Amino acid sequence: MGMTSSILALALAGVLQEEPKLVLNVPGATLGSLAGKIGEQMGWDVQVDPSVRSEVLVIRTDGMDPQKTLAKIAEVTGTKWILDGNRMLVQPDFDARNRERAKKRAENTQRILKAKGEFLKNLANPKATSMEGEEFSYEAGTGSKLLGQVVQGLGDQVFSRLAPGQRIVLSTNPTRMQQPLGSVNVQMVTKWIAETNEQRKAVGQIDPGDDEGVQQMMEMFGMNMEDMAPKPITEQPEKVVLVLARSGRSEYTESGVSVTLKVIGPGGKTLLSEQSAFGGGGEMFGNFTIAVPTMTTSDNSDEEPARKPMPGDDLKIKPSEEYLSIRKATTISFENPNAPKVTPEIRQKLKDIENFEPLRFELGELLWQAAEKMDKPLIALLPDETWQFSEKIPETIGEVRDQFEIYNVVEKEEGGFWQVLPKEIGSAWDGRVDRTTLAMVMRAADGRTYVPLDPLATFLYQYPDATSNDVANSRIQAFAPFLMGSMMGMGSANELYRVYGAMTASERQFVRRGGQISLGQLSGSARNVLVEMFFGAEGRIMPVELEQALKQENPTDMANSMFGRGMMFGEMMSGGGDEPTELMPTGLPMNGFVASQAFQDKYVVSVDQQGQPVSGMPPFGRSEIAFISLLTRNPQFLSETPEAQEFLARIAAGDRTQIHLAVMIAPKKGAQGVLSDMGDPDLKNIFKFSNMPGELGANAKADADAIAASPMGKFFQMMGSGGGMGGFGGGGTIKP
């Protein structure tokens, strides 16, 4: 483990006579914070390597043997403790960490290769399972068969070597960014195109007849049947490529390998594609190629097996008032969303990550109290898991144990300790967010409501998985909720925050002023983010109308473009869209550019009964205000959503800077998004959403009227006319 007993015995030889016991009572703290407590008692200057200082422990060792205690801490944190004079150096135990990672990689490889084998076996006799659990056979399409042939020709090493976040492209005529694929059955490609054209021709001949709904929708959007029907493939295929991509940044993500076969035409255009996934849980993609047969479960699948009763289950615990107040502040409430939860004092504690460890106010203090009630020495390592959707606080040790599954931990008794550890300890080590870095971002919000753009973007650049780490995400929701709102769209806002975060100070100033920077002049760190963005496992290219991308927000234009963007996004997710290695055959084009334009505009935010912004609620800009205005015109929506009325009863307004950013890598191709730099809301002037003052109210009415009269508005009126949840939230026509 991290520290052998012999090494530890030598390290403690001069200490044990004077200080034979180690007293640690910690309901949740980082290894870096614990270093001082250990050093004081042992007479050491404990120095913790930055890469392991954020491991979070809960410890109750009242007078335990230091050798046993420190050996166990070293084991669960994956560290080595080395005594150098009176300095104790705490370093990562790379052997232990690499061993866990290698074990996980072997499991992932086995899972992926097994799924590949199932895919090929299934193609020989295609079967699937319906939602009702009934198995049925089907005829595999030509595209599926061709994909199977190409996959069968690849060795297992191609799949087993693919690292998380990596994307490789194999091609029959490779560019510099591609690898050789070898020969592909040309006759099958020809047959696939012919069959696809027949299918598209049949779709084009479908007559909507007397279907008034279809006719109305086509008329609203200015379309005819020819516009809606897929076009036949007339271009000659020039090559076939196979794209292998594995999402995530860690072996512990447990993602599968997406496998996409593309027929490429002139100009790198994707003519046809077929997609599957190996080892990702039995997904179906593209033309319903099945990677792993769907599993069925019994009728009792929703019933969780009862936990076996354990000693101490009935013992009562009572968390501290501080625990209760912070837990309440970080819990999302659906019953009373506007209840005051975040006082200025609590807000300060939420920001002070280093002194108020977030996991202490999740499972940490509960575990410590449980150990105290059972009078057991405790060492627990907590993964960065939080639970924000339950207001119920455990009252017994049994109820604490009931939450172990939620927090992905297990318990055991070993070596004289009650231990609560992550199910996958390597995953906890690997996925930890650095508390010092997160604390720096939070301190940037001192004296402000929201974190400013620059420190937030820097953090997202340094820690790309911030929004998927529960601890980091809980603080982002509290102090940068606008970021969560920006990621609800189909643009590339999150990636572009990272691009901005990787820029130099002078590049950021240029972006704020507005203009263009060529990719050749862009700093290397920012270019590296763009390379990952376009060529990584999640790489994709979006259509970008530069002039439109740099225009100030227009709610009506946004509403009318939603269908097109949704259809385009669906095509991309099924393997279609532009292939980056074709559009950029030699890599990121140095004559591409980043363009920007900044605007000042207003936003509104819901405030609680004490006049503070509602925790976790994103601010609303002009488009959101317009849609909400439209929704609130519908009496049924208002009657069915009292929570929404509560949110809209108290509103404050503020100013923000919106930086429209576009990355152009080819004409009308690239990425676009909007970065927000929020000013503080004016909390001295509270008003109702239905009675917004001045320009805010005038814009809300005009924008809502315009959307109601737009094709999108008419479409939802038609959807709502039959009752249900159409009509922007309720049955019936929207009345301008």
mmCIF file with all atom_site columns, C-alpha atoms in Angstrom, residues 136-245:
data_model
loop_
_atom_site.group_PDB
_atom_site.id
_atom_site.type_symbol
_atom_site.label_atom_id
_atom_site.label_alt_id
_atom_site.label_comp_id
_atom_site.label_asym_id
_atom_site.label_entity_id
_atom_site.label_seq_id
_atom_site.pdbx_PDB_ins_code
_atom_site.Cartn_x
_atom_site.Cartn_y
_atom_site.Cartn_z
_atom_site.occupancy
_atom_site.B_iso_or_equiv
_atom_site.pdbx_formal_charge
_atom_site.auth_seq_id
_atom_site.auth_comp_id
_atom_site.auth_asym_id
_atom_site.auth_atom_id
_atom_site.pdbx_PDB_model_num
ATOM 1   C CA . PHE A 1 136 ? -38.176 -10.440 -32.643 1.00 0.00 ? 136 PHE A CA 1
ATOM 2   C CA . SER A 1 137 ? -36.029 -10.928 -35.736 1.00 0.00 ? 137 SER A CA 1
ATOM 3   C CA . TYR A 1 138 ? -35.335 -8.320  -38.393 1.00 0.00 ? 138 TYR A CA 1
ATOM 4   C CA . GLU A 1 139 ? -33.367 -7.967  -41.615 1.00 0.00 ? 139 GLU A CA 1
ATOM 5   C CA . ALA A 1 140 ? -30.108 -6.078  -41.226 1.00 0.00 ? 140 ALA A CA 1
ATOM 6   C CA . GLY A 1 141 ? -29.716 -3.262  -43.740 1.00 0.00 ? 141 GLY A CA 1
ATOM 7   C CA . THR A 1 142 ? -26.891 -3.049  -46.237 1.00 0.00 ? 142 THR A CA 1
ATOM 8   C CA . GLY A 1 143 ? -25.263 -0.259  -44.251 1.00 0.00 ? 143 GLY A CA 1
ATOM 9   C CA . SER A 1 144 ? -25.281 -2.431  -41.132 1.00 0.00 ? 144 SER A CA 1
ATOM 10  C CA . LYS A 1 145 ? -23.806 -5.362  -43.014 1.00 0.00 ? 145 LYS A CA 1
ATOM 11  C CA . LEU A 1 146 ? -21.089 -3.187  -44.529 1.00 0.00 ? 146 LEU A CA 1
ATOM 12  C CA . LEU A 1 147 ? -20.267 -1.752  -41.115 1.00 0.00 ? 147 LEU A CA 1
ATOM 13  C CA . GLY A 1 148 ? -20.006 -5.317  -39.813 1.00 0.00 ? 148 GLY A CA 1
ATOM 14  C CA . GLN A 1 149 ? -17.631 -6.305  -42.617 1.00 0.00 ? 149 GLN A CA 1
ATOM 15  C CA . VAL A 1 150 ? -15.361 -3.334  -41.963 1.00 0.00 ? 150 VAL A CA 1
ATOM 16  C CA . VAL A 1 151 ? -15.359 -3.898  -38.193 1.00 0.00 ? 151 VAL A CA 1
ATOM 17  C CA . GLN A 1 152 ? -14.615 -7.605  -38.644 1.00 0.00 ? 152 GLN A CA 1
ATOM 18  C CA . GLY A 1 153 ? -11.553 -6.694  -40.691 1.00 0.00 ? 153 GLY A CA 1
ATOM 19  C CA . LEU A 1 154 ? -10.075 -4.724  -37.796 1.00 0.00 ? 154 LEU A CA 1
ATOM 20  C CA . GLY A 1 155 ? -8.047  -6.322  -35.052 1.00 0.00 ? 155 GLY A CA 1
ATOM 21  C CA . ASP A 1 156 ? -9.056  -6.046  -31.411 1.00 0.00 ? 156 ASP A CA 1
ATOM 22  C CA . GLN A 1 157 ? -6.031  -3.837  -30.731 1.00 0.00 ? 157 GLN A CA 1
ATOM 23  C CA . VAL A 1 158 ? -7.597  -0.934  -32.634 1.00 0.00 ? 158 VAL A CA 1
ATOM 24  C CA . PHE A 1 159 ? -10.405 -0.866  -30.071 1.00 0.00 ? 159 PHE A CA 1
ATOM 25  C CA . SER A 1 160 ? -8.412  -1.756  -26.967 1.00 0.00 ? 160 SER A CA 1
ATOM 26  C CA . ARG A 1 161 ? -5.849  0.996   -27.606 1.00 0.00 ? 161 ARG A CA 1
ATOM 27  C CA . LEU A 1 162 ? -8.467  3.736   -27.960 1.00 0.00 ? 162 LEU A CA 1
ATOM 28  C CA . ALA A 1 163 ? -8.091  6.057   -24.965 1.00 0.00 ? 163 ALA A CA 1
ATOM 29  C CA . PRO A 1 164 ? -10.905 8.088   -23.360 1.00 0.00 ? 164 PRO A CA 1
ATOM 30  C CA . GLY A 1 165 ? -11.453 11.302  -25.309 1.00 0.00 ? 165 GLY A CA 1
ATOM 31  C CA . GLN A 1 166 ? -9.729  9.925   -28.409 1.00 0.00 ? 166 GLN A CA 1
ATOM 32  C CA . ARG A 1 167 ? -11.161 9.859   -31.921 1.00 0.00 ? 167 ARG A CA 1
ATOM 33  C CA . ILE A 1 168 ? -9.442  8.118   -34.823 1.00 0.00 ? 168 ILE A CA 1
ATOM 34  C CA . VAL A 1 169 ? -10.538 8.093   -38.443 1.00 0.00 ? 169 VAL A CA 1
ATOM 35  C CA . LEU A 1 170 ? -9.637  5.262   -40.823 1.00 0.00 ? 170 LEU A CA 1
ATOM 36  C CA . SER A 1 171 ? -10.042 5.983   -44.535 1.00 0.00 ? 171 SER A CA 1
ATOM 37  C CA . THR A 1 172 ? -9.760  4.217   -47.891 1.00 0.00 ? 172 THR A CA 1
ATOM 38  C CA . ASN A 1 173 ? -7.964  7.357   -49.121 1.00 0.00 ? 173 ASN A CA 1
ATOM 39  C CA . PRO A 1 174 ? -6.529  8.945   -45.972 1.00 0.00 ? 174 PRO A CA 1
ATOM 40  C CA . THR A 1 175 ? -5.762  12.605  -45.450 1.00 0.00 ? 175 THR A CA 1
ATOM 41  C CA . ARG A 1 176 ? -2.972  13.652  -43.098 1.00 0.00 ? 176 ARG A CA 1
ATOM 42  C CA . MET A 1 177 ? -5.454  13.531  -40.227 1.00 0.00 ? 177 MET A CA 1
ATOM 43  C CA . GLN A 1 178 ? -6.609  9.980   -41.068 1.00 0.00 ? 178 GLN A CA 1
ATOM 44  C CA . GLN A 1 179 ? -5.186  6.455   -41.026 1.00 0.00 ? 179 GLN A CA 1
ATOM 45  C CA . PRO A 1 180 ? -5.413  3.775   -43.749 1.00 0.00 ? 180 PRO A CA 1
ATOM 46  C CA . LEU A 1 181 ? -8.532  1.616   -43.675 1.00 0.00 ? 181 LEU A CA 1
ATOM 47  C CA . GLY A 1 182 ? -7.840  -0.895  -46.407 1.00 0.00 ? 182 GLY A CA 1
ATOM 48  C CA . SER A 1 183 ? -10.273 -2.110  -49.049 1.00 0.00 ? 183 SER A CA 1
ATOM 49  C CA . VAL A 1 184 ? -14.050 -1.874  -48.715 1.00 0.00 ? 184 VAL A CA 1
ATOM 50  C CA . ASN A 1 185 ? -16.674 -3.781  -50.694 1.00 0.00 ? 185 ASN A CA 1
ATOM 51  C CA . VAL A 1 186 ? -17.506 -1.252  -53.445 1.00 0.00 ? 186 VAL A CA 1
ATOM 52  C CA . GLN A 1 187 ? -20.526 -3.253  -54.648 1.00 0.00 ? 187 GLN A CA 1
ATOM 53  C CA . MET A 1 188 ? -22.084 -3.007  -51.194 1.00 0.00 ? 188 MET A CA 1
ATOM 54  C CA . VAL A 1 189 ? -21.506 0.758   -51.135 1.00 0.00 ? 189 VAL A CA 1
ATOM 55  C CA . THR A 1 190 ? -23.283 1.047   -54.496 1.00 0.00 ? 190 THR A CA 1
ATOM 56  C CA . LYS A 1 191 ? -26.136 -1.148  -53.271 1.00 0.00 ? 191 LYS A CA 1
ATOM 57  C CA . TRP A 1 192 ? -26.422 0.885   -50.046 1.00 0.00 ? 192 TRP A CA 1
ATOM 58  C CA . ILE A 1 193 ? -26.752 4.130   -52.017 1.00 0.00 ? 193 ILE A CA 1
ATOM 59  C CA . ALA A 1 194 ? -29.317 2.585   -54.393 1.00 0.00 ? 194 ALA A CA 1
ATOM 60  C CA . GLU A 1 195 ? -31.439 1.238   -51.532 1.00 0.00 ? 195 GLU A CA 1
ATOM 61  C CA . THR A 1 196 ? -31.273 4.569   -49.728 1.00 0.00 ? 196 THR A CA 1
ATOM 62  C CA . ASN A 1 197 ? -32.405 6.412   -52.860 1.00 0.00 ? 197 ASN A CA 1
ATOM 63  C CA . GLU A 1 198 ? -35.345 4.029   -53.217 1.00 0.00 ? 198 GLU A CA 1
ATOM 64  C CA . GLN A 1 199 ? -36.339 4.662   -49.611 1.00 0.00 ? 199 GLN A CA 1
ATOM 65  C CA . ARG A 1 200 ? -36.062 8.415   -50.061 1.00 0.00 ? 200 ARG A CA 1
ATOM 66  C CA . LYS A 1 201 ? -38.071 8.269   -53.264 1.00 0.00 ? 201 LYS A CA 1
ATOM 67  C CA . ALA A 1 202 ? -40.838 6.392   -51.441 1.00 0.00 ? 202 ALA A CA 1
ATOM 68  C CA . VAL A 1 203 ? -40.875 8.980   -48.654 1.00 0.00 ? 203 VAL A CA 1
ATOM 69  C CA . GLY A 1 204 ? -41.132 11.774  -51.227 1.00 0.00 ? 204 GLY A CA 1
ATOM 70  C CA . GLN A 1 205 ? -44.214 10.158  -52.746 1.00 0.00 ? 205 GLN A CA 1
ATOM 71  C CA . ILE A 1 206 ? -46.182 10.150  -49.491 1.00 0.00 ? 206 ILE A CA 1
ATOM 72  C CA . ASP A 1 207 ? -49.226 12.388  -49.886 1.00 0.00 ? 207 ASP A CA 1
ATOM 73  C CA . PRO A 1 208 ? -50.309 14.255  -46.747 1.00 0.00 ? 208 PRO A CA 1
ATOM 74  C CA . GLY A 1 209 ? -53.804 14.060  -48.221 1.00 0.00 ? 209 GLY A CA 1
ATOM 75  C CA . ASP A 1 210 ? -56.449 15.592  -46.023 1.00 0.00 ? 210 ASP A CA 1
ATOM 76  C CA . ASP A 1 211 ? -54.286 15.734  -42.905 1.00 0.00 ? 211 ASP A CA 1
ATOM 77  C CA . GLU A 1 212 ? -55.038 19.311  -41.936 1.00 0.00 ? 212 GLU A CA 1
ATOM 78  C CA . GLY A 1 213 ? -52.376 19.322  -39.213 1.00 0.00 ? 213 GLY A CA 1
ATOM 79  C CA . VAL A 1 214 ? -49.574 18.405  -41.624 1.00 0.00 ? 214 VAL A CA 1
ATOM 80  C CA . GLN A 1 215 ? -50.796 20.937  -44.174 1.00 0.00 ? 215 GLN A CA 1
ATOM 81  C CA . GLN A 1 216 ? -50.975 23.679  -41.527 1.00 0.00 ? 216 GLN A CA 1
ATOM 82  C CA . MET A 1 217 ? -47.495 22.950  -40.266 1.00 0.00 ? 217 MET A CA 1
ATOM 83  C CA . MET A 1 218 ? -46.015 22.985  -43.768 1.00 0.00 ? 218 MET A CA 1
ATOM 84  C CA . GLU A 1 219 ? -47.803 26.236  -44.535 1.00 0.00 ? 219 GLU A CA 1
ATOM 85  C CA . MET A 1 220 ? -46.629 27.856  -41.280 1.00 0.00 ? 220 MET A CA 1
ATOM 86  C CA . PHE A 1 221 ? -42.993 27.164  -41.979 1.00 0.00 ? 221 PHE A CA 1
ATOM 87  C CA . GLY A 1 222 ? -43.268 28.021  -45.663 1.00 0.00 ? 222 GLY A CA 1
ATOM 88  C CA . MET A 1 223 ? -42.475 24.461  -46.720 1.00 0.00 ? 223 MET A CA 1
ATOM 89  C CA . ASN A 1 224 ? -43.815 22.023  -49.257 1.00 0.00 ? 224 ASN A CA 1
ATOM 90  C CA . MET A 1 225 ? -43.506 18.259  -49.400 1.00 0.00 ? 225 MET A CA 1
ATOM 91  C CA . GLU A 1 226 ? -40.443 18.481  -51.620 1.00 0.00 ? 226 GLU A CA 1
ATOM 92  C CA . ASP A 1 227 ? -38.666 20.505  -48.934 1.00 0.00 ? 227 ASP A CA 1
ATOM 93  C CA . MET A 1 228 ? -39.483 17.939  -46.270 1.00 0.00 ? 228 MET A CA 1
ATOM 94  C CA . ALA A 1 229 ? -38.566 14.855  -48.271 1.00 0.00 ? 229 ALA A CA 1
ATOM 95  C CA . PRO A 1 230 ? -34.938 13.646  -48.108 1.00 0.00 ? 230 PRO A CA 1
ATOM 96  C CA . LYS A 1 231 ? -33.044 14.280  -51.331 1.00 0.00 ? 231 LYS A CA 1
ATOM 97  C CA . PRO A 1 232 ? -31.650 11.413  -53.423 1.00 0.00 ? 232 PRO A CA 1
ATOM 98  C CA . ILE A 1 233 ? -27.892 10.914  -53.462 1.00 0.00 ? 233 ILE A CA 1
ATOM 99  C CA . THR A 1 234 ? -26.596 12.028  -56.858 1.00 0.00 ? 234 THR A CA 1
ATOM 100 C CA . GLU A 1 235 ? -22.924 12.621  -56.025 1.00 0.00 ? 235 GLU A CA 1
ATOM 101 C CA . GLN A 1 236 ? -20.327 9.961   -56.691 1.00 0.00 ? 236 GLN A CA 1
ATOM 102 C CA . PRO A 1 237 ? -18.769 8.436   -53.563 1.00 0.00 ? 237 PRO A CA 1
ATOM 103 C CA . GLU A 1 238 ? -15.060 9.169   -53.291 1.00 0.00 ? 238 GLU A CA 1
ATOM 104 C CA . LYS A 1 239 ? -14.055 7.265   -50.175 1.00 0.00 ? 239 LYS A CA 1
ATOM 105 C CA . VAL A 1 240 ? -15.292 5.400   -47.128 1.00 0.00 ? 240 VAL A CA 1
ATOM 106 C CA . VAL A 1 241 ? -14.182 6.318   -43.614 1.00 0.00 ? 241 VAL A CA 1
ATOM 107 C CA . LEU A 1 242 ? -14.633 4.576   -40.297 1.00 0.00 ? 242 LEU A CA 1
ATOM 108 C CA . VAL A 1 243 ? -14.715 6.793   -37.201 1.00 0.00 ? 243 VAL A CA 1
ATOM 109 C CA . LEU A 1 244 ? -13.925 5.282   -33.808 1.00 0.00 ? 244 LEU A CA 1
ATOM 110 C CA . ALA A 1 245 ? -14.500 7.550   -30.807 1.00 0.00 ? 245 ALA A CA 1
#
